[in-house]
Amino acid sequence: MWDALVAAILVAVTTRAGEDIGDAARFTWTTALRKVRERLGARQELIDADDPAALEEALRPLVDEDPAFAARVQSLVSQALRERGEAPLAALTVPSPALPAAGSAPRLLPAGPPDFVNRIAALATLDEIAGRVAPGGGAGDRATAGGDAGATPVVVLRGAPGAGKTALALRWGHRRQEWFDGGQLYADLRELPGPALGGPEPTDAVVTSFLLAMGVPGGLLPDTVAGRLAAYRARTAERPVLVLLRGAALPAQISPLIPTAPGSLVLVSTGHDVRGLAMDGARFLDVGPLDAEAALELLAAGGHDRIAADPVAGARLAELCGRLPVALRIVAGRLRVDPDLSAAELAGELAAEPYLLGALALPGEGNAVEPLFTHAYRHLGGDAQRLYRDLGALPVAGITDDLVARIGWPGRAARRAAIDELLGRRLLERSAPGRYALHPLIRAHAARLARETDSDHADRVVAETVGHYCDYAESADQAIMGDRRRLTVDRPRTGGPFTGPDRRAAALRALERDREDLLRVARIALAAGEDVAVTRLGTAAQALYMNHRHLADWIAMSGLTVTAARRIDRPDIEVQVRCLLSRAYADAGDLGRARAEMEHVVALLPATDDRPLAGTAWEFVARVRDLIARVAPEPERAAALEAAGEAFRTAIDIYLEVGSARGVALARLFLGVHLDATGRAGEALPVLEEARKGLNTLGDDRNATRADAAIGVAHLRLGRPQRAYEELTTAAAYFAAAELWHYELEVRDALVLAATALGDRVAAAGHAERAAEIRRLSEPGE
């Protein structure tokens, strides 16, 4: 009964492509041949041995042992025969002794990867969805709830290509085999030719193979699709069955395969958009990259002592791979096949590779990351493909609706549709409402496509991104700093995304979130010669650095801005930025560099012919001199203090000359701080009170609150802890609400001293705890 199939397979195997089999049949014929070669494994040399008897002897067990394989090859062979104008094979029949007896449980799950790690939370979620773990019970305890007839859970595992969706499904299926008395069924819908290639509908092919696996003789299979589906439902209605479907492209391929026996479960592992399964009550479980610990564990799996010996290099490899399991396995494979390659050498090689995906490959067909992304890209619609390339051209990690609109997608409907398609295929992730992110390896793939498809368009995307970040940063600067003097724009930017009473905190949060992208865009703009854009971005970003002290970023951004200002001959911008740069160096403890910056400033002032700017410059000169005086040796301290005081008075005189009430108030604030810090708190208080009055009159609540804090510190020095505590508490509340961490930290430290002086240990501990939290949040990456 199976002789016809084996004979036809022998014909497919022994037919050479050079013979006149016709163009239409060649693809199907060679596909069947490839399937047989793969399944024969080490015995595939029989194909070329010109020994039909030995080849037939090897082929017969394949039919007996794997009816699902036989069904696939039978479909391909029949299609090839039709394309050659010959009669297709009769319905596949295999001797019943080789098939599972009626009532037995087929176990069709293939083996999962041996180096599976972690996914503890996802495995637990699948247990919960299956409804088989009673509250407080062990892993094998059965609960009575869940799994009611007609309510079979459907779980779709979603994730980027190579995220390990199928590995997770297989691991769970093998762990929970005893839960499914009716068997475990598996089908890879990617392997089925489908109607376009002359095969049956994928669902029909899967049902046929499932029925054969469950013991239905091929000769007794119903003649119609509806009949075969009815037989499948009957076979899966009484005992719990696990159905694992890989690569399903449409909900319609899945819904008919849902069994109804209580305790059954359908697991779908696919990169296609099957959100329509929500109509069937499906649950969607996202499978993302591994965490850092699990990624390192996966690299070390298989006894790679080189990873254990150099965990720093291992961690770097994991990050270069984006902690994507398929990439990690390839990197581990490279270490396995090359015993002389160290983890550090491999990490250096990957980091130096211009196109990282080119290095994430092993010798041999199919052992690479890039084809996974290319396959997913080819299944996108035209608009989604174009957006994918545009997102790859973006020089930033953070993607927003506003940015996508700016780079060429102003139409809301088309933009949302393309974004939604990428989200559905898991080529794009939603990180927050209106914000998106690309996995770094997907970004590398999209970036290459963008350059190869249209490099001029990719350059325009970069230019529009630079312009967007300039506008966005200037809007945030305006919301945070109010009407401070700006030299890069004719007038303060109004409107923008930051409005309402919470605009300052919202703008600070936005700049904090995007601070790495701000610096990245500035570097790209400088390299492209967009010097005006660099000065706009660099001066606007000071609003972040003056409130959240990211000193390395502050120094780097200021250096870029100084270079751009010089190239466009804007000494006034250079002076303004160098003043702030001196503050960054001072905060970093490098007073020598701070003083050098101010020496540059004083030398540049005559070229600016800008008296208000001169007032700002002398204010910063005074502040640097103040800091230097505080640490000067005793014999030099008096002269240094006098030099600082003189500089403060010079700044105040210039501000009075040009009528800058804000400048006068600020200079008095810093003069008062200087007097207090040098042991003259009594002299400082009236100066600080005058400064606070001026700042309140101007509506500058941020700096007026800084004056509140300085007044509180002065009272503390004068032995008035209660008055100090009152002033400092007011200031701390304001800075906390406005998320001005740098200023709040200084106040919290002073409050610890004031509360201690008052004998309030509970309050002192609370302020100390908040200060520690701010320091932690100020660390890179927090």
Short mmCIF file of N, CA, C and O in Angstrom, two decimals, residues 83 122 302 381 464 535 546 703 723:
data_model
loop_
_atom_site.label_atom_id
_atom_site.label_comp_id
_atom_site.label_asym_id
_atom_site.label_seq_id
_atom_site.Cartn_x
_atom_site.Cartn_y
_atom_site.Cartn_z
N GLU A 83 2.35 18.63 -12.31
CA GLU A 83 3.02 19.63 -13.13
C GLU A 83 3.68 19.00 -14.36
O GLU A 83 3.92 19.68 -15.36
N ALA A 122 7.96 33.12 32.06
CA ALA A 122 7.11 32.71 30.94
C ALA A 122 6.62 31.28 31.12
O ALA A 122 5.45 30.97 30.85
N GLY A 302 27.35 24.58 27.56
CA GLY A 302 28.20 23.73 26.76
C GLY A 302 29.64 23.70 27.24
O GLY A 302 30.52 23.19 26.56
N GLY A 381 4.16 44.66 4.04
CA GLY A 381 3.59 45.44 2.95
C GLY A 381 4.54 46.56 2.53
O GLY A 381 5.53 46.87 3.22
N GLU A 464 16.52 65.50 8.96
CA GLU A 464 15.25 65.85 9.59
C GLU A 464 15.26 65.49 11.08
O GLU A 464 14.67 66.19 11.91
N THR A 535 25.12 74.10 17.69
CA THR A 535 25.04 75.17 18.70
C THR A 535 23.64 75.27 19.27
O THR A 535 23.47 75.50 20.47
N MET A 546 22.24 71.61 33.87
CA MET A 546 22.28 72.51 35.02
C MET A 546 21.36 72.03 36.15
O MET A 546 21.49 72.49 37.28
N ASN A 703 15.17 79.94 40.84
CA ASN A 703 16.30 80.58 41.50
C ASN A 703 15.90 81.24 42.82
O ASN A 703 16.72 81.33 43.74
N ARG A 723 14.79 77.94 62.34
CA ARG A 723 14.56 78.80 61.18
C ARG A 723 15.16 78.17 59.92
O ARG A 723 14.56 78.22 58.84
#
